[in-house]
Coordinates of C-alpha atoms in Angstrom, one line a residue:
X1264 CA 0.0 0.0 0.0
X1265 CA 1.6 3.5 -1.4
X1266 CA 1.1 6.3 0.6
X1267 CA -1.6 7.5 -2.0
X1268 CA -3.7 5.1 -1.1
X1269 CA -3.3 5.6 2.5
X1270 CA -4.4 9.4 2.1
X1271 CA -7.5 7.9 -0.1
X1272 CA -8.2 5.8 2.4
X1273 CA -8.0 8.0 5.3
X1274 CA -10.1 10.8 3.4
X1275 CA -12.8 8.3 2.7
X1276 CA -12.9 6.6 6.2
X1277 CA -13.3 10.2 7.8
X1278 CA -15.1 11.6 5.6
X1279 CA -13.0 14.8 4.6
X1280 CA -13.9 17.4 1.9
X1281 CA -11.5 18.8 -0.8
X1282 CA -11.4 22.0 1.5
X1283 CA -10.6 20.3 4.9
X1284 CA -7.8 18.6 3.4
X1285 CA -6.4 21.8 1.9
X1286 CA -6.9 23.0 6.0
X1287 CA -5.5 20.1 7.4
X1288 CA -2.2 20.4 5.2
X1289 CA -1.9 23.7 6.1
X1290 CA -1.8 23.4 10.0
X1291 CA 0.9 20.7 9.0
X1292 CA 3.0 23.4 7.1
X1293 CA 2.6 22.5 4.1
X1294 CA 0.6 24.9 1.6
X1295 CA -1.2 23.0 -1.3
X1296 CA -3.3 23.6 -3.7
X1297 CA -7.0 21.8 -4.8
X1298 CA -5.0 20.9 -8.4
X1299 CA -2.4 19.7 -6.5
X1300 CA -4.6 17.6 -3.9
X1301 CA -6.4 16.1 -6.4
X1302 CA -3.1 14.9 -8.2
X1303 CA -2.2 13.3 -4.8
X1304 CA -5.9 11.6 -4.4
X1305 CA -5.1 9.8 -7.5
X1306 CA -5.4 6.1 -7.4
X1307 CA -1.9 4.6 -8.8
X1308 CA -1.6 1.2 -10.2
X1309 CA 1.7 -0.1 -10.0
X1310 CA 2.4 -0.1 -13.4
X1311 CA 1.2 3.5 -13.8
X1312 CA 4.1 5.9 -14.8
X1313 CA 2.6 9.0 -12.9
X1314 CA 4.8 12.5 -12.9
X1315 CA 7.1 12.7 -9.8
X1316 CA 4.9 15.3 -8.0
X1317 CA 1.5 12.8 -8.6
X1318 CA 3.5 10.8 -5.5
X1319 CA 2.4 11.3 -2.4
X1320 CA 6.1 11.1 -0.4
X1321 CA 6.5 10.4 3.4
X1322 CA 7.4 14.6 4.2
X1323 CA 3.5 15.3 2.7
X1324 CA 1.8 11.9 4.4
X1325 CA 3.3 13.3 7.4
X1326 CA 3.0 16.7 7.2
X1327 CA -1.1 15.6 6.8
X1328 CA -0.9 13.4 10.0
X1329 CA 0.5 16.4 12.2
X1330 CA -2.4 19.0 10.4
X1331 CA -4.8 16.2 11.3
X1332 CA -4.0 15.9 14.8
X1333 CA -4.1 19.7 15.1
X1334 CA -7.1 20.1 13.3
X1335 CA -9.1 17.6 15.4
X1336 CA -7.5 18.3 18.8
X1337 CA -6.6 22.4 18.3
X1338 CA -3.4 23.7 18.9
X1339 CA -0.6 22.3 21.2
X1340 CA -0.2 24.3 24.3
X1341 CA 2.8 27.1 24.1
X1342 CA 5.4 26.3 26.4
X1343 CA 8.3 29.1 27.5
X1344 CA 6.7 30.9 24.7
X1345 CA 7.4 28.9 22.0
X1346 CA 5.1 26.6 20.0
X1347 CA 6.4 23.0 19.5
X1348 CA 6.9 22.3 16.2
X1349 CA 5.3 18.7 15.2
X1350 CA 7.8 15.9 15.4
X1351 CA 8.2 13.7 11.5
X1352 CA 8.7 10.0 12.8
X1353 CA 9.0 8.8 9.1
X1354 CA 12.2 7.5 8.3
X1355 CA 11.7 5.0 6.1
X1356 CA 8.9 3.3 4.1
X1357 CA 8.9 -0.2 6.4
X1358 CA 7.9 2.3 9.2
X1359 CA 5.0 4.6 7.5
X1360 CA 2.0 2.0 8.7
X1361 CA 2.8 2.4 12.1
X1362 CA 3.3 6.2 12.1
X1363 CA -0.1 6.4 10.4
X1364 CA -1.7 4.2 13.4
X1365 CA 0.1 6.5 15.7
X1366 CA -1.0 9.4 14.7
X1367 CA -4.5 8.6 13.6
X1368 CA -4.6 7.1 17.2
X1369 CA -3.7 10.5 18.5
X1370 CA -5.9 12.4 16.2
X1371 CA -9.2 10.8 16.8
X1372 CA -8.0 10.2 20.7
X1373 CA -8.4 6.8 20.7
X1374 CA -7.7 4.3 23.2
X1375 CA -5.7 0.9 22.4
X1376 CA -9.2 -0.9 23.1
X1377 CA -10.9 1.1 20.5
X1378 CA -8.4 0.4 18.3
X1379 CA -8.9 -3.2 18.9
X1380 CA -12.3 -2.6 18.0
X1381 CA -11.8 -0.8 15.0
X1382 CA -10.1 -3.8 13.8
X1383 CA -12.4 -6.2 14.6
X1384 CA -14.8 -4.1 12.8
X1385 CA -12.9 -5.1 9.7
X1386 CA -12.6 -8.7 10.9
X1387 CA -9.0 -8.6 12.2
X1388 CA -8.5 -10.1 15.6
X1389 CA -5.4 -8.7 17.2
X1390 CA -4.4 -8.5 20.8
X1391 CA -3.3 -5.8 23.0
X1392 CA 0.4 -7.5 23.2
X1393 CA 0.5 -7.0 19.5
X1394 CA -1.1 -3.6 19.1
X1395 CA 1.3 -2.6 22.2
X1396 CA 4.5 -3.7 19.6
X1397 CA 2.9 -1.7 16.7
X1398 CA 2.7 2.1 18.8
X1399 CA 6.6 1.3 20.2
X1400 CA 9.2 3.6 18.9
X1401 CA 11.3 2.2 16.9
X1402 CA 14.3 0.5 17.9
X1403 CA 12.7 -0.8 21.3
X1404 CA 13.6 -4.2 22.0
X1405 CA 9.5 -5.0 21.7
X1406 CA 8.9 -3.0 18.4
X1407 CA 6.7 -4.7 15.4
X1408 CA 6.8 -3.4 12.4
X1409 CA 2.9 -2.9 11.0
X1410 CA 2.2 -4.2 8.0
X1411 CA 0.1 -3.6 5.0
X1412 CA -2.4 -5.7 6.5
X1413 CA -3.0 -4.2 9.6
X1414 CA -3.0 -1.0 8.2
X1415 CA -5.6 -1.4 5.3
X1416 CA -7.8 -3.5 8.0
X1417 CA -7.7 -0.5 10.5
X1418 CA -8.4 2.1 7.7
X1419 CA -11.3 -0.1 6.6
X1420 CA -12.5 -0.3 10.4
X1421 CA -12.5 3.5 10.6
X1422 CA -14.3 3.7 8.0
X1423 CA -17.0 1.4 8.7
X1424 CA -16.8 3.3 12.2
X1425 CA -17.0 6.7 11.0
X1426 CA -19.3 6.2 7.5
X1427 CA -22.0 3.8 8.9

């Protein structure tokens, strides 16, 4: 799974419009425009040779994760005057699934049980040993990578969550 389809995904399961997404990119510093969004909600077929810019890399995936935890939970508190910026956890594209649970988690302020249920909404049994492995940082002696699986399963289980 590319990380267009993850923003396709995660636009569908919560139900965002053209204008929200333009928001949410903004309160992750990153200014874009509707041509430009609809570029990036373009479903790509691996065979498809799109134009570089038609990717979606992991800077703008991220940079939408940190607008959408701002833009459902507000502003981070100032501290000492100075506004934290929002941290990019994305180093690579084994770990992009679970930044994307991470942060969605955070986002929508759900609990590891809820995200057990989303999951079983979409008919994946995990348990809370395994989901606890997923959310580690990485390089902890515990850590899981989350795989395409899991991912596609949870943004299915938002969806049916949020949608129905």
């Amino acid at each position: 799974m590319n990380n267009n389809d993850i923003l396709i995904r995660l636009r569908y399961a919560l139900d965002i419009k053209d204008t929200d997404m333009i928001k949410i990119f903004k309160l992750g510093d990153l200014e874009i425009t509707r041509d430009e969004l609809r570029v990036l909600l373009t479903k790509q077929n691996e065979e498809d040779e799109l134009p570089r810019d038609a990717v979606c890399d992991n800077r703008t995936l991220e940079a939408f994760l940190n607008g959408l935890i701002t833009y459902k939970r507000g502003k981070p508190p100032v501290k000492n005057g100075v506004t934290p910026k929002p941290t990019f956890l994305i180093t690579s594209q084994s770990n992009v699934n679970n930044v994307l649970l991470k942060k969605v988690k955070i986002a929508l302020t759900l609990t590891s049980d809820d995200m057990l249920d989303v999951l079983r909404l979409a008919g994946v049994y995990a348990s809370d040993s395994e989901l606890s492995a997923i959310l580690r940082k990485e390089g902890h002696r515990n850590y899981k990578e989350c795989g395409d699986r899991y991912a596609r399963n949870f943004l299915k289980g938002l969806a049916i969550r949020y949608r129905d």
